[in-house]
PDB file of C-alpha atoms in Angstrom:
ATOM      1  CA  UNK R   1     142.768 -40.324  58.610  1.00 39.00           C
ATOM      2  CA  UNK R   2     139.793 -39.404  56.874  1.00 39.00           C
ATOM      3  CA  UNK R   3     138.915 -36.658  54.412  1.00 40.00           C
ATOM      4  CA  UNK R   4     140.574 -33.861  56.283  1.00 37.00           C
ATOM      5  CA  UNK R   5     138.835 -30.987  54.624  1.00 38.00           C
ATOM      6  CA  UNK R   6     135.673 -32.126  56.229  1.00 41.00           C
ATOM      7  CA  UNK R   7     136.945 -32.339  59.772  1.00 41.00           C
ATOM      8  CA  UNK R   8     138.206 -28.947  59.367  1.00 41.00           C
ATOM      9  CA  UNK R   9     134.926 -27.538  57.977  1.00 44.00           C
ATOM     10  CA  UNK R  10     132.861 -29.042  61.032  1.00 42.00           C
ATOM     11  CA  UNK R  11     135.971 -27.822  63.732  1.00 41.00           C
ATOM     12  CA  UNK R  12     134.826 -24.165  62.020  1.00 41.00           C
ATOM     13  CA  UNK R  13     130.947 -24.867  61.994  1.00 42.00           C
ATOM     14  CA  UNK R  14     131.439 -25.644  65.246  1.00 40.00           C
ATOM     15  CA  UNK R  15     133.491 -22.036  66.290  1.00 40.00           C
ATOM     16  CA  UNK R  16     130.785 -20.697  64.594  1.00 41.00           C
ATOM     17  CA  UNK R  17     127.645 -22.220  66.228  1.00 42.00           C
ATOM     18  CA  UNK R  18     129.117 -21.517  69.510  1.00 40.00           C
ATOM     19  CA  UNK R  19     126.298 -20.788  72.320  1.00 36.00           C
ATOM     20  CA  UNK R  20     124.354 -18.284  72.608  1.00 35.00           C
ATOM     21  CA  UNK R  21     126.372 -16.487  75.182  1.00 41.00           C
ATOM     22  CA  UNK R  22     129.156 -16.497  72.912  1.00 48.00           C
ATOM     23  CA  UNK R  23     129.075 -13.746  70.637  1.00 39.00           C
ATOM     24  CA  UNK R  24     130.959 -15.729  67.285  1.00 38.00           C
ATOM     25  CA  UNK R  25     129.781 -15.115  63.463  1.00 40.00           C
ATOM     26  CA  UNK R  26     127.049 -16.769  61.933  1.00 39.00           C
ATOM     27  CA  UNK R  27     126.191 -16.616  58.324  1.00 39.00           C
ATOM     28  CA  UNK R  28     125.456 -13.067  56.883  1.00 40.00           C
ATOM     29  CA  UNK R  29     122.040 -13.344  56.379  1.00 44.00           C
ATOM     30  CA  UNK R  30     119.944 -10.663  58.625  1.00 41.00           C
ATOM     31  CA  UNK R  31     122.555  -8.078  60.379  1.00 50.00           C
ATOM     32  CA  UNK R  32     120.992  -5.471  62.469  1.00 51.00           C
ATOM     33  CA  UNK R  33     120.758  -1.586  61.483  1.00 49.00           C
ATOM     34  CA  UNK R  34     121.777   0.438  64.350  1.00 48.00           C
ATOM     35  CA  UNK R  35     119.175   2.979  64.741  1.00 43.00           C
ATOM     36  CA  UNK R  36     120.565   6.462  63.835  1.00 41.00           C
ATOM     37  CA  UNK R  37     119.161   9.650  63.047  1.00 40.00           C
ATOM     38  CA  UNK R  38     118.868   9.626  59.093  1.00 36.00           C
ATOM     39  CA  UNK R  39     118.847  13.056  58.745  1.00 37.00           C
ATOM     40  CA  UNK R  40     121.906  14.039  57.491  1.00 33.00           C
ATOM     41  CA  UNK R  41     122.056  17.343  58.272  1.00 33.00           C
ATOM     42  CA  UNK R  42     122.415  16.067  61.891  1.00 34.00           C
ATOM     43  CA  UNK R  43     125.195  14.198  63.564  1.00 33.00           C
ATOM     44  CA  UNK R  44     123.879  11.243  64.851  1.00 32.00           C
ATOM     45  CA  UNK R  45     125.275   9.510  68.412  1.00 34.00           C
ATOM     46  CA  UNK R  46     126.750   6.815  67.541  1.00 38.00           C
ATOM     47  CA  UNK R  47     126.962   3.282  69.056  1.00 37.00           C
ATOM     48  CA  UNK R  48     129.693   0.553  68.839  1.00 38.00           C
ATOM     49  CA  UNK R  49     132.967   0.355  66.623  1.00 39.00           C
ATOM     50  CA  UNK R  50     133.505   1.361  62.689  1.00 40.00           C
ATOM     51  CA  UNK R  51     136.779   1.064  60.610  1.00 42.00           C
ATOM     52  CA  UNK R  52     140.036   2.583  61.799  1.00 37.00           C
ATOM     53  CA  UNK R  53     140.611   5.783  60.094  1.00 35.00           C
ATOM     54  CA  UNK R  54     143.320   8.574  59.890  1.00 34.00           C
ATOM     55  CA  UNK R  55     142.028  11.081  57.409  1.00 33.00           C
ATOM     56  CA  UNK R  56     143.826  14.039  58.477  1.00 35.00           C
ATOM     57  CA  UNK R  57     141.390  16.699  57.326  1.00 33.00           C
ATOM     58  CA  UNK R  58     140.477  19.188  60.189  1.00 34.00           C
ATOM     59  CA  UNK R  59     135.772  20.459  60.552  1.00 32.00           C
ATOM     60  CA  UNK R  60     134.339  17.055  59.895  1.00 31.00           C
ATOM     61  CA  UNK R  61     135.703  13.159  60.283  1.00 30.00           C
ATOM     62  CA  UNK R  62     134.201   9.619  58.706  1.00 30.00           C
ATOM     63  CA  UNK R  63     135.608   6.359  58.812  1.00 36.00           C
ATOM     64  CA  UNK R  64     137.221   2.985  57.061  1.00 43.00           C
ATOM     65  CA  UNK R  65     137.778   2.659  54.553  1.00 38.00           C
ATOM     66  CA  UNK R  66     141.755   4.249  55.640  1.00 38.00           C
ATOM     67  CA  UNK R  67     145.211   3.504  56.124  1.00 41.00           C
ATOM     68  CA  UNK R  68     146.753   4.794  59.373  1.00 38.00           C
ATOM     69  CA  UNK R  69     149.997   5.280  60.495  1.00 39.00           C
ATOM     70  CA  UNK R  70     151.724   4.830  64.154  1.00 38.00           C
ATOM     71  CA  UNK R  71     152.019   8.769  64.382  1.00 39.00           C
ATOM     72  CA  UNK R  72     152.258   9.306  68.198  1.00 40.00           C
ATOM     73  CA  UNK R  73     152.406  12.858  68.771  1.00 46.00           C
ATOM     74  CA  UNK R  74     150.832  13.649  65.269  1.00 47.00           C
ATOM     75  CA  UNK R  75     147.440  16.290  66.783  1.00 48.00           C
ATOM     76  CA  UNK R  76     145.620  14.750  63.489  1.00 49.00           C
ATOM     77  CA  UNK R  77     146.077  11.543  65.535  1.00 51.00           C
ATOM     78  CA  UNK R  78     145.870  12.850  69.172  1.00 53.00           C
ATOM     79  CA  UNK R  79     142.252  11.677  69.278  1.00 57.00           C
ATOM     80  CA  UNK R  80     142.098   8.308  67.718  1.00 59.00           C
ATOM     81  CA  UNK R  81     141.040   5.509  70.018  1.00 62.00           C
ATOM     82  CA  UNK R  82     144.320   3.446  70.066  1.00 61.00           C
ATOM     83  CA  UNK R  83     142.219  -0.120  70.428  1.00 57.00           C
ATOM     84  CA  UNK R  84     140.908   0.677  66.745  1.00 55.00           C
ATOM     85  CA  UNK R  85     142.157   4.116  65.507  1.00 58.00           C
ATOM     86  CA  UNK R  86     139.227   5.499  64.983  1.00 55.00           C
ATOM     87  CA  UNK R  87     138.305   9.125  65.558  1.00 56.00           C
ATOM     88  CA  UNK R  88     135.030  10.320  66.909  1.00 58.00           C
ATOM     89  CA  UNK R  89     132.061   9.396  65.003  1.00 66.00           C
ATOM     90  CA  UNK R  90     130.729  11.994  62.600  1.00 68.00           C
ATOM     91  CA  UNK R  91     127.722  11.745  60.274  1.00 84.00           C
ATOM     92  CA  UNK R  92     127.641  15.345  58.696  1.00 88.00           C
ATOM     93  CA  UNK R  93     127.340  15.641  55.177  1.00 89.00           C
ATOM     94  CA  UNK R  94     130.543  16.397  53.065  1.00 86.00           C
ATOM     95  CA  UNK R  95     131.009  20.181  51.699  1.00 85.00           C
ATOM     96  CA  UNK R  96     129.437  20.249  48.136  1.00 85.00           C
ATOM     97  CA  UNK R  97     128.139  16.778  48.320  1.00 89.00           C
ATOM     98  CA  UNK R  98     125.227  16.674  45.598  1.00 89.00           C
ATOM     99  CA  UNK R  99     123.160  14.406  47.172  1.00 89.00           C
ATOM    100  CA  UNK R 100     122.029  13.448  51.260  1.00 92.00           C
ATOM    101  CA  UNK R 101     123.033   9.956  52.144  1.00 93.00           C
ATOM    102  CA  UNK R 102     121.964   7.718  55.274  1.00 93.00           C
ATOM    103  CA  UNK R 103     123.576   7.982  57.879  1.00 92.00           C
ATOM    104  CA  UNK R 104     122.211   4.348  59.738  1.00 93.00           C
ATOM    105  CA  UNK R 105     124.859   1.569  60.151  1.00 94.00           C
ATOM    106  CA  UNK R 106     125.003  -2.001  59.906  1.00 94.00           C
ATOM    107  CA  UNK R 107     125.882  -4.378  63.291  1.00 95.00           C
ATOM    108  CA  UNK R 108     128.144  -7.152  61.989  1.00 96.00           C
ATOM    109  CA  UNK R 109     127.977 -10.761  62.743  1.00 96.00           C
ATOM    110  CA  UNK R 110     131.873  -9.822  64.384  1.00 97.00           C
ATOM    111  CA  UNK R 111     132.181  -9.931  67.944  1.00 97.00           C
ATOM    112  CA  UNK R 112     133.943  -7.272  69.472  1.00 96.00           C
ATOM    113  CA  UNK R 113     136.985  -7.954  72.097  1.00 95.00           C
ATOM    114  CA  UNK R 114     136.808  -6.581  75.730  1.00 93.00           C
ATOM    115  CA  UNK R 115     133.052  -6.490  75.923  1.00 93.00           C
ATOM    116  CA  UNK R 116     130.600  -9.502  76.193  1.00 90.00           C
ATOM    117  CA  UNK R 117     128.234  -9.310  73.609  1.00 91.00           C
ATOM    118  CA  UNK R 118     128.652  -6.272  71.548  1.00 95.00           C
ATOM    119  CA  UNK R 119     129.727  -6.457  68.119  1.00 96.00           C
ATOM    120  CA  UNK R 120     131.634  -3.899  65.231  1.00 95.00           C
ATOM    121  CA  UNK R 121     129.280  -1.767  63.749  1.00 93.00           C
ATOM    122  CA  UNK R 122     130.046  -1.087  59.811  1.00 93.00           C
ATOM    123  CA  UNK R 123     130.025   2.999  58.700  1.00 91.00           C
ATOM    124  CA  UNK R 124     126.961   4.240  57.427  1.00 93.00           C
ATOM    125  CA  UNK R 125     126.836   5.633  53.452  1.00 92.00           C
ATOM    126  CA  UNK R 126     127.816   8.720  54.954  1.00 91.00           C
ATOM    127  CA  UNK R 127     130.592   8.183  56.509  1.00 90.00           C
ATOM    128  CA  UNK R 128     131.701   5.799  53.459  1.00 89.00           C
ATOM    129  CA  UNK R 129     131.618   9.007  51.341  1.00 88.00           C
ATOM    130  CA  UNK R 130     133.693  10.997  53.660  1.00 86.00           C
ATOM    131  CA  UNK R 131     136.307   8.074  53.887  1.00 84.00           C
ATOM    132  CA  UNK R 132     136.675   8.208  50.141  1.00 83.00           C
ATOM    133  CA  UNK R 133     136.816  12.087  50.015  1.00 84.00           C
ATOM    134  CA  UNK R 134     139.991  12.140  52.527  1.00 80.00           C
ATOM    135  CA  UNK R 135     141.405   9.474  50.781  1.00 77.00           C
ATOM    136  CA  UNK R 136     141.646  12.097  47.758  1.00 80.00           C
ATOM    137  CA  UNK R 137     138.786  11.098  45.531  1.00 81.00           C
ATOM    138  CA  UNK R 138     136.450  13.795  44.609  1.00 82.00           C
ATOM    139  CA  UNK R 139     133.017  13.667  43.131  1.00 82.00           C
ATOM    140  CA  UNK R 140     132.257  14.273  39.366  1.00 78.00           C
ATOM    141  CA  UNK R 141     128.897  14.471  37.946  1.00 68.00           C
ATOM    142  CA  UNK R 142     128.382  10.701  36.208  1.00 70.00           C
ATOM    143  CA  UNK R 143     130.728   9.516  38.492  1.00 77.00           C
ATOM    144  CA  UNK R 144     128.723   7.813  41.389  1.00 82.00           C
ATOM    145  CA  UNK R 145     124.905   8.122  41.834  1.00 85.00           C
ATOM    146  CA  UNK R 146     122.942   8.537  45.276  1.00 85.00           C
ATOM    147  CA  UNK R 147     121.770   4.607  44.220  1.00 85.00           C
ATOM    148  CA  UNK R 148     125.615   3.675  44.012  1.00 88.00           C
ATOM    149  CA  UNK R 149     126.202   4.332  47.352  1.00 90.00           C
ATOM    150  CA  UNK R 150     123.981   1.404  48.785  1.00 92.00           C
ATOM    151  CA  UNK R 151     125.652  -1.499  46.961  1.00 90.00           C
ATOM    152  CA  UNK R 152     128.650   0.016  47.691  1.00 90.00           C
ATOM    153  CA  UNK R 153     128.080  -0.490  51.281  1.00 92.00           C
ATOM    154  CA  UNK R 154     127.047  -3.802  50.882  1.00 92.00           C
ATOM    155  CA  UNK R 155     129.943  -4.465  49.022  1.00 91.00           C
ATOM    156  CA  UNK R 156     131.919  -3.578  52.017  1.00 91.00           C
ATOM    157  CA  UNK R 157     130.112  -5.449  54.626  1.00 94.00           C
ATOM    158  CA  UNK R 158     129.883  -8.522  52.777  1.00 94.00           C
ATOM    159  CA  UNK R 159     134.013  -8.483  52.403  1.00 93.00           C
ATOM    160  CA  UNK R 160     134.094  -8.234  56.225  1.00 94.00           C
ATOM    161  CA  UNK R 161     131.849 -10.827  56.778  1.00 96.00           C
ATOM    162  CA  UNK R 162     133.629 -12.995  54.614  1.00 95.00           C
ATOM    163  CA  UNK R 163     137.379 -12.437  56.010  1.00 96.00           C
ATOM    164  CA  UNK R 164     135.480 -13.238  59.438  1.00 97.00           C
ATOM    165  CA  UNK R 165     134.689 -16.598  58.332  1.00 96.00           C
ATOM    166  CA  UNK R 166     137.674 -16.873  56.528  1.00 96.00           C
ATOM    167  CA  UNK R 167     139.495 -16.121  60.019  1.00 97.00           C
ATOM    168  CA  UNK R 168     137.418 -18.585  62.237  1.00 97.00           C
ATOM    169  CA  UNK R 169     138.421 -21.573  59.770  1.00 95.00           C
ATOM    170  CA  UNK R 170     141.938 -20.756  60.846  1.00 96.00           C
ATOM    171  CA  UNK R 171     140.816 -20.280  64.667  1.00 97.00           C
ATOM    172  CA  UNK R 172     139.149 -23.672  64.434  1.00 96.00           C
ATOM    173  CA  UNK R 173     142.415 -24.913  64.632  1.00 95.00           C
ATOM    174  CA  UNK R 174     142.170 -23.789  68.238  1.00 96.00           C
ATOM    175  CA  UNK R 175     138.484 -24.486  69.128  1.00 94.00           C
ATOM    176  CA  UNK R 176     139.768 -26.667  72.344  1.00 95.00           C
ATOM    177  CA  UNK R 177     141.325 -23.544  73.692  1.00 95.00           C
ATOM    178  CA  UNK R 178     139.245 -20.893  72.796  1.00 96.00           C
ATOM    179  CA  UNK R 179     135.601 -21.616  71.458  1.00 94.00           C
ATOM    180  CA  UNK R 180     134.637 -17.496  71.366  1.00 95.00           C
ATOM    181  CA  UNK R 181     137.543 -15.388  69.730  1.00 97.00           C
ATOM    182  CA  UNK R 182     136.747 -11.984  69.264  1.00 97.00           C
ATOM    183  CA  UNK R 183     138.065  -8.981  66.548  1.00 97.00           C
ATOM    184  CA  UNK R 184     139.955  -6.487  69.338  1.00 96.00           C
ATOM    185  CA  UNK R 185     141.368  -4.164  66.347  1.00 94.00           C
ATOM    186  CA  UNK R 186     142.147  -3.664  62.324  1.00 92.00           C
ATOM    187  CA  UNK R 187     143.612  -2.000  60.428  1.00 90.00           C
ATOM    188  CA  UNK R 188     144.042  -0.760  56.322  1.00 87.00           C
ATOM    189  CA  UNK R 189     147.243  -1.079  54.849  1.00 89.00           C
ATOM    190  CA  UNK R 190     146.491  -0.706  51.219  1.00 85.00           C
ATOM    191  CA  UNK R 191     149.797   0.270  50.595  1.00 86.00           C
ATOM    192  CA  UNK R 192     152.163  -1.927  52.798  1.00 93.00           C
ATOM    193  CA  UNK R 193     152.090  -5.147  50.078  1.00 94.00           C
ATOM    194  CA  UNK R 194     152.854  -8.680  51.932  1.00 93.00           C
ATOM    195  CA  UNK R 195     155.420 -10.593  51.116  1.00 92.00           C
ATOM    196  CA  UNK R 196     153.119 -12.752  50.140  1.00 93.00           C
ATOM    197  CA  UNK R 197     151.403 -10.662  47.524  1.00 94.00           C
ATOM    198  CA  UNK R 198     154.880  -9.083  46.207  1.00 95.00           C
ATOM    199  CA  UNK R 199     156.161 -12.703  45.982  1.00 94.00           C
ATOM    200  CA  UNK R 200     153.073 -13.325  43.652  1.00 92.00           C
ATOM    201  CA  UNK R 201     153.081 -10.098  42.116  1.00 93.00           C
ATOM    202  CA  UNK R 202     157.018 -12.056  40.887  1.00 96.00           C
ATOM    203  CA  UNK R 203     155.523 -14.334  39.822  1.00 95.00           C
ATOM    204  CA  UNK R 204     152.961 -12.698  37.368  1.00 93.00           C
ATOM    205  CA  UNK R 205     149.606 -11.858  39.386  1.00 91.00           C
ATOM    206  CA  UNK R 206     148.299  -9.060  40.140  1.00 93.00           C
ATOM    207  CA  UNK R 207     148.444  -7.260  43.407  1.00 93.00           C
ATOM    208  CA  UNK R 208     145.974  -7.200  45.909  1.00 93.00           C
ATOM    209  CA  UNK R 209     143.963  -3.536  45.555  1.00 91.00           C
ATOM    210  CA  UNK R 210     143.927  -3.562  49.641  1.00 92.00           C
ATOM    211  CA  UNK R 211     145.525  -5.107  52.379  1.00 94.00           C
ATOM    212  CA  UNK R 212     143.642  -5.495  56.226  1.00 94.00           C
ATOM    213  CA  UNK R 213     145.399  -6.517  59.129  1.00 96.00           C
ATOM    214  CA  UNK R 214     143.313  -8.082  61.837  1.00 97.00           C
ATOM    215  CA  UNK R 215     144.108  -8.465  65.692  1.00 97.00           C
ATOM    216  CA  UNK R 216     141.891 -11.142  66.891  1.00 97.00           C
ATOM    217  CA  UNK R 217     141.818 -11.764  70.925  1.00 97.00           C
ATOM    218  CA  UNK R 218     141.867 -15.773  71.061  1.00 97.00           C
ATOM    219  CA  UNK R 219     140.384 -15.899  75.129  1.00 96.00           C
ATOM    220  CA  UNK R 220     143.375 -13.697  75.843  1.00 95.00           C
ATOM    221  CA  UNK R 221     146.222 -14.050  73.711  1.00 96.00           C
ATOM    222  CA  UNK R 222     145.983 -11.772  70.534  1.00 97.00           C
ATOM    223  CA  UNK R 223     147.000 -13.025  67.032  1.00 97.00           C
ATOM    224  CA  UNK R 224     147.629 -11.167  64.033  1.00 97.00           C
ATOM    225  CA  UNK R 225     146.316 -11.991  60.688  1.00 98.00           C
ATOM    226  CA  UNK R 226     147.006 -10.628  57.110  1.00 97.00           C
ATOM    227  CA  UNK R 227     144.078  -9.928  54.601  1.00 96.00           C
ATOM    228  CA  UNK R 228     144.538  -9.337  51.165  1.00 95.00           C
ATOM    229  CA  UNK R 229     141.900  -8.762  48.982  1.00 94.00           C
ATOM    230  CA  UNK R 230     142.418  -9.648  45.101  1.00 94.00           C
ATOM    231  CA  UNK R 231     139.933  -8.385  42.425  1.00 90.00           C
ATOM    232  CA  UNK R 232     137.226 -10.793  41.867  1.00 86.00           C
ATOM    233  CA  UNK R 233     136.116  -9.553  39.066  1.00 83.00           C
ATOM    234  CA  UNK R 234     131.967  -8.580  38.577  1.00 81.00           C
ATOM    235  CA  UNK R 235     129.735  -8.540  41.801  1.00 81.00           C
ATOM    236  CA  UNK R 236     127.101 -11.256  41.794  1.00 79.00           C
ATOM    237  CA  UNK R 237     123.808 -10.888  43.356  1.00 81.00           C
ATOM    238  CA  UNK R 238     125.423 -12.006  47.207  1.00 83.00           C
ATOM    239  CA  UNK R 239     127.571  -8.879  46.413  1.00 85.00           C
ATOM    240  CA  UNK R 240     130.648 -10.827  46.833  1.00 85.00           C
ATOM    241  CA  UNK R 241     132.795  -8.990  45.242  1.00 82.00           C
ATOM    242  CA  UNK R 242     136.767  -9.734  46.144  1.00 90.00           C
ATOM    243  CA  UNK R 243     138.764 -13.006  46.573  1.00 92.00           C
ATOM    244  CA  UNK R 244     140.465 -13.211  49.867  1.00 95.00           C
ATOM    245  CA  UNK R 245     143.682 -14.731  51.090  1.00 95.00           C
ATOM    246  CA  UNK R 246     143.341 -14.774  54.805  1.00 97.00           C
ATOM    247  CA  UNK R 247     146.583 -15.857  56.932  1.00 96.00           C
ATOM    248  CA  UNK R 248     147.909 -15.459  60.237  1.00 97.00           C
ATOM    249  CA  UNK R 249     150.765 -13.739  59.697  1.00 96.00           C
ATOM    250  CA  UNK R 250     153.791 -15.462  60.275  1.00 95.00           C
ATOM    251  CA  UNK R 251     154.929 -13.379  63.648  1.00 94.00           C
ATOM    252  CA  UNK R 252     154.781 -16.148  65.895  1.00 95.00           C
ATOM    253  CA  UNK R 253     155.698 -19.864  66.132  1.00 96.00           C
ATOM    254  CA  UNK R 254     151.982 -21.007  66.600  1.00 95.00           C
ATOM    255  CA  UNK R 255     151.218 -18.994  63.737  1.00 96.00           C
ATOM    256  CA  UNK R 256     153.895 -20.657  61.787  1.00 97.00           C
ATOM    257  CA  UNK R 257     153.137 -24.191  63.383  1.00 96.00           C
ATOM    258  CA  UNK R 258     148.979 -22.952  61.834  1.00 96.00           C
ATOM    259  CA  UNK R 259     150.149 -22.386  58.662  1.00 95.00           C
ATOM    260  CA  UNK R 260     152.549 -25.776  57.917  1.00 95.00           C
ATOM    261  CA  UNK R 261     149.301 -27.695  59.149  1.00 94.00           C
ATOM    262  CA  UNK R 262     146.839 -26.043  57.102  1.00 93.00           C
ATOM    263  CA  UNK R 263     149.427 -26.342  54.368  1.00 92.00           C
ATOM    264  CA  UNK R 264     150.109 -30.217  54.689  1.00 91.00           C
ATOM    265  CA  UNK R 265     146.607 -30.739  54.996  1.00 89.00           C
ATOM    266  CA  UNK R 266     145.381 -28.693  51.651  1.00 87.00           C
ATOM    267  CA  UNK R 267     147.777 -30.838  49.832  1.00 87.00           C
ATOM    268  CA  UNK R 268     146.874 -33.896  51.600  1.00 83.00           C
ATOM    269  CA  UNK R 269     143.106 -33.196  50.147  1.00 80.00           C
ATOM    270  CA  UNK R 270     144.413 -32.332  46.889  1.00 75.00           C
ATOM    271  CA  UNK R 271     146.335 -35.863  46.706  1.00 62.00           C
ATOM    272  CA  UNK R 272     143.042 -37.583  48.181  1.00 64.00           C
ATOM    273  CA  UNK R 273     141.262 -35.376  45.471  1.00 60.00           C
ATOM    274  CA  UNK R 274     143.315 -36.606  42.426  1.00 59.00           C
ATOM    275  CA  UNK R 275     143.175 -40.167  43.168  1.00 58.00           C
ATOM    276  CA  UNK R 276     139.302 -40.092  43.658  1.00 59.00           C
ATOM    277  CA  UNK R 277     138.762 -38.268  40.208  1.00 57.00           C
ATOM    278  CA  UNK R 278     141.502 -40.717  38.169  1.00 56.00           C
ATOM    279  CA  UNK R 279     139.420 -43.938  39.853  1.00 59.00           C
ATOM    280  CA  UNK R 280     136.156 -42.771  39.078  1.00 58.00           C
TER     281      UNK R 280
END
C-alpha cells in the first residue's frame, strides 16, 4: 500500500495549499494585525470574530479565553452572537489595571464559515486581560508584567493555529468532498473533561488544563471536533507551548468510520515502523 503516513501528510498539504480563492490555513508564519485604535482608553471598532465568551460581569466585556453555557433566557447571555457566543467587542481597560495594554488583534490563518474570505480574528492583550479577570483571577504586583502579556498572546494564537492544522489532517480524509472547510463556531469547555481524557486521567495521566470544542462547516455539513490541550511543559522559541489531541468527536458514524481509519492506519505505520528499525 505504501507508507501510509505519507499519503496522509500530502492529502493534508494538499487541504492546505488549496487555491487562492479558498480561504484554508497555511503555516503560521506572517498573520495580519487588524488595525485598531491602540489607545486604550478608547474602545476600538472591531472587525471579524474572537473567542466565545460568557463572562457575566455587567460595564465592560472581553473575550476567549471562556467557558459558556447554553443559558437561553439568561440577560448575561441575551446578547451573545449564537454562531460563536461572543458578546460585543470591548477594548476598555480593566478597573485598577496597573498598566495600558494593546488593544490590536491578530487575523488567523482560520477561515471563517458563512463568508468567503474572511477569517477569525484572535483578542487583542486587552481583551486577554479582561477574559482572565472574569474568569476570577486578579492581578498582584509580581504576578504578571506589561512584557508578559505579549508572549502570552502568542502563546494563544500559536495553540489555535496548531489545532487548525491538527483539524485539516483529519479533514484530509475528505479532501474529494470538500477541499475548503471552514471554522463556523468554538467553544471552551475547560471543565467538561472527555471521556477520553477521564479515561486517561484512569489510567495515570494527567488531565488536560482546557478542553475546545470546534464546529467546522465541511462545504455544508458541520462536524464537531474535541480539543484537549495537555501541558507541554516549557515554551520554546515557536511558543508552542501545549500538546494537543485533536478528534472528531465520536457523534456521528462518519466521525466514527474517521477515527477507526486513522486508527488502523497509525498502527499500520507503527508495524511498518518496527520492522524498518529491527532490519536496519
Amino acid at each position: 500500500m505504501g507508507n501510509v503516513a505519507s499519503s496522509a501528510e500530502a492529502a493534508a498539504q494538499t487541504v492546505m495549499d488549496s487555491p487562492r480563492e479558498c480561504p484554508a490555513s497555511q503555516h503560521y508564519q506572517s498573520p495580519k494585525t487588524t488595525p485598531t485604535n491602540t489607545n486604550v482608553h478608547t474602545t476600538a471598532k472591531e472587525q471579524g470574530g474572537g473567542c466565545p465568551v460568557n463572562h457575566g460581569q455587567a460595564g465592560w466585556r472581553s473575550e476567549c479565553p471562556a467557558t459558556v453555557g447554553q443559558l437561553v433566557n439568561d440577560p448575561q447571555t441575551a446578547d451573545l452572537d449564537p454562531t460563536n457566543m461572543m458578546p460585543p467587542p470591548n477594548q476598555r481597560p480593566a478597573p485598577d489595571q496597573p498598566f495600558p495594554l494593546p488593544t490590536d488583534r491578530v487575523t488567523s490563518t482560520i477561515p471563517k464559515a458563512g463568508t468567503e474570505n474572511d477569517r477569525w480574528v484572535y483578542p487583542s492583550q486587552q481583551m486577554f486581560w479582561n477574559a482572565m479577570l472574569r474568569k476570577g483571577w486578579r492581578w498582584n504586583e509580581g504576578d504578571i508584567k506589561q512584557g508578559d502579556m505579549d508572549a502570552i498572546i502568542r502563546i494563544h494564537n500559536v495553540n489555535n493555529e496548531e489545532a487548525w492544522r491538527e483539524v485539516l489532517k483529519w479533514e484530509a480524509l475528505h479532501s474529494t468532498e470538500c477541499m475548503c472547510p471552514k471554522l463556523k463556531s468554538f467553544r471552551g469547555k475547560a471543565q467538561e473533561f472527555s471521556p477520553r481524557a477521564r479515561i486517561r486521567s484512569w489510567m495515570g495521566y494527567e488531565l488536560p488544563f482546557d478542553r475546545h470544542d470546534w464546529i467546522i462547516d465541511r462545504c455544508g455539513k458541520e462536524v464537531r471536533y474535541i480539543i484537549d490541550y495537555y501541558d507541554g511543559g516549557s515554551v520554546d522559541e515557536t511558543y508552542k507551548f501545549a500538546l494537543l489531541d485533536v478528534r472528531p468527536a465520536m457523534d456521528s458514524l462518519d466521525n466514527i468510520w474517521d477515527r477507526m481509519k486513522v486508527a488502523y492506519m497509525r498502527w499500520r505505520f507503527a508495524d511498518k515502523q518496527e520492522e524498518s528499525i529491527k532490519s536496519s
